Amino acid sequence: MTEHELTTAVKNFYNDLAINTNLVSVVNKNQLSQKYNELISQLHPEIMKRYYGSGFFIPEKLGGLKVLDMGCGSGSLVYILSKLVGKDGFVNGVDITPNLILEPKKHSNYHKELWGYTEANFEFKVCNIEQFDDLGFKEQEFDVIVCNGVICVCPDQEIVFKNANRLLKDGGEFCLSDVYADRPRPAEAMADSKLFSLGTTGSMLIEELNRLCELGGFSKPYLKGAAPVEFKNMEIHESVNKVQLACAEWRLFKMPPGARRSAAEVTYNGNIFGFEDTFNWDVTTEFKTGQPVTVDVELASILYTTRFRDSFNFKDINAPVTTPRFQNPYTYLDELRTRGGEVEYAYTI
């Protein structure tokens, strides 16, 4: 199928789902703070019936910021973000699926009043995230961009990364939650539009993610969380080379030119809403309030040149430092199982 045919198939697939609501994605509650879970529980039930994401990745420290949700679906994350940015911030949600965009528009007043706003600080538009030019967004307009379960159903994934970089301010964060694969799938499987729409054939290998991050002008990704995808349809599983899929959340940053500092001993001051005692940067690095942590050049540079700067005190270190990190969600999930941790499926095919 051509890229245009795949895009049309995805649009039609999720247009139908918006009406039938016969696909369920699990909310990754065990990965979220209590305060974030409380916000999700307050969303209108019709919005959550149409949540088809690959796991909520809710950025921290958003007060007064401008945020873009690329592929917002029924608007669940937009409404959470609209609460977190406050009345002085703004959230734009865009999605290719007209029927899904209709749903959050129906419940705009509900959420505006729920959060205590006199005016809406959010807006929804129909748009293909591979083609942003028609919406009139300016370069470097957004502080944070989120993208949840969308790139795996985009035929031109490279342009999505480039668009995100173009629209982000220097020091901005790209919060990426998507479906990833542990092996290539047969070329003939790409001809099945339903398989592509479910993210089984368009999902990236981790090596491809790293390549697109570099090509798109982003830092290396930091793994925030992961959950496996369950296959119950064995015929589908055979047709895609028995691939193992995982939903994973990543932090990426658009670093300002020349932004680089020494490794450092950093101490978190506890000023981030919902993370007053502990701030989990990724699945391996945890910052406890008042306790110094040694971080490498890359992470020290990110913390120092982004919105997180005033949440940390910095003490330079001249010795070589390597911050431990997982770059593979499958390895991370295997370790979780070994430790007896809770591993819940993100969704079932």
Short mmCIF file of C-alpha atoms in Angstrom, two decimals:
data_model
loop_
_atom_site.label_atom_id
_atom_site.label_comp_id
_atom_site.label_asym_id
_atom_site.label_seq_id
_atom_site.Cartn_x
_atom_site.Cartn_y
_atom_site.Cartn_z
CA MET A 1 0.00 0.00 0.00
CA THR A 2 1.13 3.57 -0.64
CA GLU A 3 1.70 6.00 2.23
CA HIS A 4 -1.49 7.84 1.26
CA GLU A 5 -3.50 4.60 1.31
CA LEU A 6 -2.07 3.66 4.72
CA THR A 7 -2.90 7.09 6.14
CA THR A 8 -6.46 6.85 4.82
CA ALA A 9 -6.82 3.33 6.26
CA VAL A 10 -5.64 4.47 9.71
CA LYS A 11 -8.01 7.45 9.62
CA ASN A 12 -10.98 5.22 8.70
CA PHE A 13 -10.04 2.57 11.28
CA TYR A 14 -10.03 5.03 14.19
CA ASN A 15 -13.06 6.90 12.85
CA ASP A 16 -14.98 3.63 13.17
CA LEU A 17 -13.47 2.87 16.59
CA ALA A 18 -14.63 6.25 17.86
CA ILE A 19 -18.19 5.13 17.19
CA ASN A 20 -17.96 1.43 18.10
CA THR A 21 -15.52 1.77 21.07
CA ASN A 22 -14.56 -1.90 20.75
CA LEU A 23 -10.85 -1.55 21.52
CA VAL A 24 -9.63 -1.04 25.07
CA SER A 25 -6.22 0.26 26.12
CA VAL A 26 -5.21 -0.12 29.76
CA VAL A 27 -4.25 3.02 31.68
CA ASN A 28 -0.74 2.55 33.10
CA LYS A 29 -1.78 3.53 36.64
CA ASN A 30 1.13 1.76 38.34
CA GLN A 31 3.58 4.04 36.47
CA LEU A 32 1.82 7.29 37.43
CA SER A 33 1.80 9.34 40.60
CA GLN A 34 -1.27 9.36 42.83
CA LYS A 35 -2.04 12.96 41.86
CA TYR A 36 -1.93 12.13 38.15
CA ASN A 37 -4.19 9.11 38.64
CA GLU A 38 -6.64 11.34 40.51
CA LEU A 39 -6.79 13.69 37.52
CA ILE A 40 -7.42 10.80 35.12
CA SER A 41 -10.26 9.51 37.34
CA GLN A 42 -12.06 12.85 36.93
CA LEU A 43 -12.12 12.84 33.12
CA HIS A 44 -15.48 12.44 31.40
CA PRO A 45 -16.21 8.70 30.92
CA GLU A 46 -16.98 9.11 27.20
CA ILE A 47 -13.45 10.47 26.74
CA MET A 48 -11.86 7.50 28.48
CA LYS A 49 -14.00 4.99 26.54
CA ARG A 50 -12.09 6.21 23.49
CA TYR A 51 -8.60 6.17 24.95
CA TYR A 52 -6.42 4.17 22.51
CA GLY A 53 -3.00 5.26 23.72
CA SER A 54 0.13 3.26 24.45
CA GLY A 55 0.46 4.53 28.01
CA PHE A 56 0.04 7.95 29.60
CA PHE A 57 3.28 9.91 29.72
CA ILE A 58 2.38 13.08 31.62
CA PRO A 59 5.22 15.62 31.67
CA GLU A 60 6.12 17.34 34.91
CA LYS A 61 6.61 21.04 35.73
CA LEU A 62 4.17 22.48 33.17
CA GLY A 63 2.81 25.62 34.85
CA GLY A 64 2.31 28.44 32.33
CA LEU A 65 3.74 26.47 29.39
CA LYS A 66 2.46 25.94 25.86
CA VAL A 67 2.03 22.26 24.99
CA LEU A 68 1.16 20.40 21.78
CA ASP A 69 -0.42 16.93 21.76
CA MET A 70 0.40 15.31 18.40
CA GLY A 71 -2.32 12.73 17.75
CA CYS A 72 -4.54 13.64 20.70
CA GLY A 73 -7.33 11.17 19.91
CA SER A 74 -10.32 11.72 22.19
CA GLY A 75 -8.49 14.39 24.18
CA SER A 76 -7.82 12.61 27.48
CA LEU A 77 -4.22 13.79 27.76
CA VAL A 78 -5.07 17.29 26.50
CA TYR A 79 -7.51 17.74 29.38
CA ILE A 80 -4.99 16.52 31.95
CA LEU A 81 -2.37 18.85 30.51
CA SER A 82 -4.84 21.75 30.52
CA LYS A 83 -5.15 21.32 34.28
CA LEU A 84 -1.38 21.12 34.79
CA VAL A 85 -0.43 24.16 32.66
CA GLY A 86 -2.91 26.31 34.57
CA LYS A 87 -4.85 29.32 33.33
CA ASP A 88 -1.67 30.97 32.02
CA GLY A 89 -0.71 27.98 29.87
CA PHE A 90 -2.30 26.55 26.73
CA VAL A 91 -2.66 23.11 25.12
CA ASN A 92 -3.25 22.39 21.42
CA GLY A 93 -4.53 18.95 20.49
CA VAL A 94 -4.42 17.73 16.89
CA ASP A 95 -5.55 14.43 15.39
CA ILE A 96 -6.22 13.04 11.92
CA THR A 97 -9.51 11.41 13.00
CA PRO A 98 -12.58 13.70 12.77
CA ASN A 99 -14.83 11.42 14.85
CA LEU A 100 -12.31 11.32 17.71
CA ILE A 101 -11.88 15.10 17.65
CA LEU A 102 -15.65 15.54 17.90
CA GLU A 103 -15.68 13.76 21.26
CA PRO A 104 -13.48 16.16 23.26
CA LYS A 105 -15.25 19.14 21.69
CA LYS A 106 -18.54 17.82 23.10
CA HIS A 107 -17.08 17.80 26.60
CA SER A 108 -15.06 21.02 26.53
CA ASN A 109 -17.33 22.87 28.95
CA TYR A 110 -17.37 19.90 31.33
CA HIS A 111 -13.59 19.94 31.66
CA LYS A 112 -13.28 23.72 31.66
CA GLU A 113 -15.67 23.92 34.62
CA LEU A 114 -14.09 20.86 36.27
CA TRP A 115 -10.73 22.63 36.41
CA GLY A 116 -12.32 25.92 37.49
CA TYR A 117 -11.48 27.96 34.37
CA THR A 118 -13.62 30.81 33.03
CA GLU A 119 -12.05 30.41 29.58
CA ALA A 120 -10.81 27.28 27.85
CA ASN A 121 -7.02 26.94 27.75
CA PHE A 122 -7.15 24.20 25.12
CA GLU A 123 -8.09 23.78 21.47
CA PHE A 124 -8.67 20.79 19.18
CA LYS A 125 -8.04 20.62 15.44
CA VAL A 126 -8.12 17.94 12.75
CA CYS A 127 -4.66 17.54 11.25
CA ASN A 128 -2.24 14.94 9.91
CA ILE A 129 0.88 15.27 12.10
CA GLU A 130 3.00 14.59 9.03
CA GLN A 131 1.62 17.82 7.50
CA PHE A 132 1.52 20.70 10.00
CA ASP A 133 1.89 23.63 7.61
CA ASP A 134 -1.85 24.27 7.22
CA LEU A 135 -2.36 24.98 10.95
CA GLY A 136 -0.10 28.00 11.06
CA PHE A 137 1.98 26.94 14.06
CA LYS A 138 5.20 28.92 14.33
CA GLU A 139 8.67 27.46 14.60
CA GLN A 140 9.76 27.05 18.23
CA GLU A 141 6.21 27.77 19.44
CA PHE A 142 5.92 25.00 22.05
CA ASP A 143 7.69 24.29 25.33
CA VAL A 144 6.66 20.62 25.40
CA ILE A 145 5.27 18.22 22.78
CA VAL A 146 3.59 14.93 23.68
CA CYS A 147 2.83 12.08 21.30
CA ASN A 148 0.97 8.99 22.53
CA GLY A 149 0.60 5.84 20.41
CA VAL A 150 0.72 7.71 17.10
CA ILE A 151 4.07 7.37 15.34
CA CYS A 152 3.57 3.60 14.96
CA VAL A 153 0.62 4.35 12.64
CA CYS A 154 2.40 7.08 10.64
CA PRO A 155 3.84 5.97 7.29
CA ASP A 156 6.46 8.77 7.29
CA GLN A 157 7.89 8.59 10.79
CA GLU A 158 10.98 10.64 10.03
CA ILE A 159 8.95 13.74 9.21
CA VAL A 160 7.10 13.49 12.54
CA PHE A 161 10.39 13.79 14.44
CA LYS A 162 11.48 16.69 12.24
CA ASN A 163 8.14 18.46 12.72
CA ALA A 164 8.39 18.04 16.49
CA ASN A 165 11.90 19.49 16.49
CA ARG A 166 10.85 22.43 14.32
CA LEU A 167 7.91 23.33 16.59
CA LEU A 168 9.80 22.91 19.90
CA LYS A 169 11.67 25.73 21.58
CA ASP A 170 15.34 25.20 22.39
CA GLY A 171 15.46 23.22 25.62
CA GLY A 172 11.99 21.80 24.93
CA GLU A 173 10.95 18.23 25.69
CA PHE A 174 9.41 15.68 23.31
CA CYS A 175 7.49 13.15 25.43
CA LEU A 176 7.07 10.08 23.28
CA SER A 177 4.88 7.10 24.15
CA ASP A 178 4.59 4.53 21.39
CA VAL A 179 4.65 0.87 20.34
CA TYR A 180 8.01 -0.79 19.59
CA ALA A 181 9.01 -4.12 18.06
CA ASP A 182 11.79 -6.58 18.83
CA ARG A 183 12.23 -7.79 15.23
CA PRO A 184 11.42 -6.91 11.60
CA ARG A 185 8.09 -7.99 10.15
CA PRO A 186 7.48 -9.45 6.67
CA ALA A 187 7.08 -6.84 3.94
CA GLU A 188 3.83 -8.46 2.81
CA ALA A 189 2.28 -7.80 6.24
CA MET A 190 2.45 -4.07 5.47
CA ALA A 191 -0.27 -4.61 2.86
CA ASP A 192 -2.74 -5.40 5.66
CA SER A 193 -4.19 -2.04 6.67
CA LYS A 194 -5.71 -3.39 9.89
CA LEU A 195 -2.35 -4.74 11.08
CA PHE A 196 -0.79 -1.36 10.35
CA SER A 197 -3.61 0.48 12.12
CA LEU A 198 -3.06 -1.65 15.24
CA GLY A 199 0.61 -0.65 15.32
CA THR A 200 1.89 -4.17 14.65
CA THR A 201 3.72 -3.46 11.39
CA GLY A 202 4.57 0.24 11.71
CA SER A 203 6.07 -0.03 15.19
CA MET A 204 9.78 0.85 15.28
CA LEU A 205 12.76 -1.20 16.30
CA ILE A 206 14.75 0.45 19.10
CA GLU A 207 17.64 1.00 16.69
CA GLU A 208 15.29 2.93 14.42
CA LEU A 209 14.10 5.07 17.33
CA ASN A 210 17.69 6.00 18.15
CA ARG A 211 18.38 6.80 14.49
CA LEU A 212 15.31 9.04 14.18
CA CYS A 213 16.14 10.84 17.43
CA GLU A 214 19.57 11.72 16.10
CA LEU A 215 18.30 12.57 12.63
CA GLY A 216 15.50 14.70 14.10
CA GLY A 217 17.91 16.70 16.26
CA PHE A 218 17.06 15.24 19.68
CA SER A 219 19.04 13.90 22.61
CA LYS A 220 19.26 10.18 23.17
CA PRO A 221 15.97 8.92 24.64
CA TYR A 222 15.48 8.20 28.33
CA LEU A 223 13.12 5.28 29.05
CA LYS A 224 10.32 6.32 31.44
CA GLY A 225 8.28 3.12 31.47
CA ALA A 226 7.16 0.10 29.44
CA ALA A 227 4.40 -2.50 29.16
CA PRO A 228 4.05 -5.54 26.87
CA VAL A 229 1.37 -6.04 24.23
CA GLU A 230 -0.51 -9.34 24.42
CA PHE A 231 -1.27 -11.45 21.34
CA LYS A 232 -4.31 -13.70 21.65
CA ASN A 233 -4.90 -13.94 17.91
CA MET A 234 -2.24 -16.48 16.93
CA GLU A 235 -2.95 -16.09 13.21
CA ILE A 236 -2.06 -12.40 13.39
CA HIS A 237 0.99 -13.20 15.52
CA GLU A 238 2.27 -15.68 12.93
CA SER A 239 1.71 -13.19 10.11
CA VAL A 240 3.97 -10.61 11.78
CA ASN A 241 6.89 -13.00 12.42
CA LYS A 242 5.83 -13.65 16.05
CA VAL A 243 6.99 -10.15 16.92
CA GLN A 244 7.06 -9.08 20.55
CA LEU A 245 5.60 -5.60 20.97
CA ALA A 246 6.06 -3.24 23.88
CA CYS A 247 4.57 0.15 24.66
CA ALA A 248 7.29 2.43 25.98
CA GLU A 249 7.55 6.04 27.13
CA TRP A 250 10.64 8.14 26.44
CA ARG A 251 12.01 11.60 27.22
CA LEU A 252 13.77 13.40 24.34
CA PHE A 253 15.13 16.94 24.40
CA LYS A 254 15.89 19.57 21.79
CA MET A 255 19.10 20.93 23.23
CA PRO A 256 20.18 24.52 22.54
CA PRO A 257 23.25 24.82 20.29
CA GLY A 258 26.44 24.40 22.31
CA ALA A 259 24.58 23.45 25.48
CA ARG A 260 27.08 21.35 27.37
CA ARG A 261 28.40 21.46 30.92
CA SER A 262 30.49 19.20 33.13
CA ALA A 263 29.18 16.17 34.97
CA ALA A 264 27.69 17.19 38.29
CA GLU A 265 26.43 16.24 41.69
CA VAL A 266 22.81 17.42 41.56
CA THR A 267 20.41 17.79 44.46
CA TYR A 268 16.66 17.90 43.85
CA ASN A 269 14.80 20.54 45.87
CA GLY A 270 11.31 18.99 45.70
CA ASN A 271 9.53 21.86 43.94
CA ILE A 272 7.75 19.81 41.23
CA PHE A 273 4.00 19.30 41.73
CA GLY A 274 3.18 15.69 42.52
CA PHE A 275 6.83 14.81 43.08
CA GLU A 276 7.65 16.68 46.27
CA ASP A 277 9.51 13.74 47.82
CA THR A 278 10.87 11.81 44.82
CA PHE A 279 11.26 12.67 41.13
CA ASN A 280 11.79 9.69 38.82
CA TRP A 281 13.72 10.89 35.79
CA ASP A 282 13.56 7.52 34.03
CA VAL A 283 13.38 3.84 35.02
CA THR A 284 16.90 3.90 36.49
CA THR A 285 17.55 7.41 37.82
CA GLU A 286 15.65 8.64 40.87
CA PHE A 287 16.06 11.97 42.61
CA LYS A 288 15.05 12.14 46.27
CA THR A 289 14.58 15.57 47.77
CA GLY A 290 17.72 16.80 49.46
CA GLN A 291 19.86 13.80 48.47
CA PRO A 292 22.74 14.44 46.02
CA VAL A 293 23.02 12.24 42.91
CA THR A 294 26.01 12.14 40.56
CA VAL A 295 25.00 12.45 36.88
CA ASP A 296 26.99 12.39 33.65
CA VAL A 297 27.66 15.24 31.22
CA GLU A 298 24.58 14.54 29.09
CA LEU A 299 22.06 14.46 31.94
CA ALA A 300 23.70 17.37 33.79
CA SER A 301 23.48 19.42 30.58
CA ILE A 302 19.80 18.57 30.11
CA LEU A 303 18.86 19.42 33.69
CA TYR A 304 20.81 22.68 33.52
CA THR A 305 19.44 24.00 30.19
CA THR A 306 15.76 22.99 30.39
CA ARG A 307 12.75 23.89 32.55
CA PHE A 308 14.13 21.61 35.29
CA ARG A 309 17.06 23.92 36.09
CA ASP A 310 15.48 25.63 39.12
CA SER A 311 14.54 22.24 40.60
CA PHE A 312 18.19 21.30 41.19
CA ASN A 313 21.36 22.57 42.78
CA PHE A 314 24.52 21.77 40.80
CA LYS A 315 28.05 21.00 41.99
CA ASP A 316 30.60 20.44 39.23
CA ILE A 317 32.51 17.16 38.97
CA ASN A 318 35.62 16.84 36.80
CA ALA A 319 35.93 13.03 36.97
CA PRO A 320 34.38 10.77 34.28
CA VAL A 321 30.79 9.79 35.14
CA THR A 322 28.33 7.43 33.42
CA THR A 323 24.67 7.57 34.40
CA PRO A 324 23.12 4.06 34.20
CA ARG A 325 20.19 3.79 31.81
CA PHE A 326 18.02 1.24 30.04
CA GLN A 327 17.76 1.72 26.29
CA ASN A 328 15.70 -1.41 25.65
CA PRO A 329 12.15 -1.84 27.00
CA TYR A 330 12.35 -5.64 26.63
CA THR A 331 15.42 -5.84 28.86
CA TYR A 332 13.70 -3.57 31.35
CA LEU A 333 10.52 -5.68 31.37
CA ASP A 334 12.56 -8.88 31.82
CA GLU A 335 14.29 -7.36 34.84
CA LEU A 336 10.94 -6.25 36.27
CA ARG A 337 9.64 -9.81 36.01
CA THR A 338 12.83 -11.17 37.60
CA ARG A 339 12.34 -8.82 40.54
CA GLY A 340 8.70 -9.86 40.84
CA GLY A 341 7.42 -6.48 39.71
CA GLU A 342 3.93 -5.89 38.33
CA VAL A 343 3.85 -6.20 34.52
CA GLU A 344 0.43 -5.46 33.03
CA TYR A 345 -0.40 -5.72 29.33
CA ALA A 346 -1.00 -2.38 27.62
CA TYR A 347 -3.57 -3.88 25.25
CA THR A 348 -4.47 -7.15 23.53
CA ILE A 349 -4.52 -8.09 19.85
#
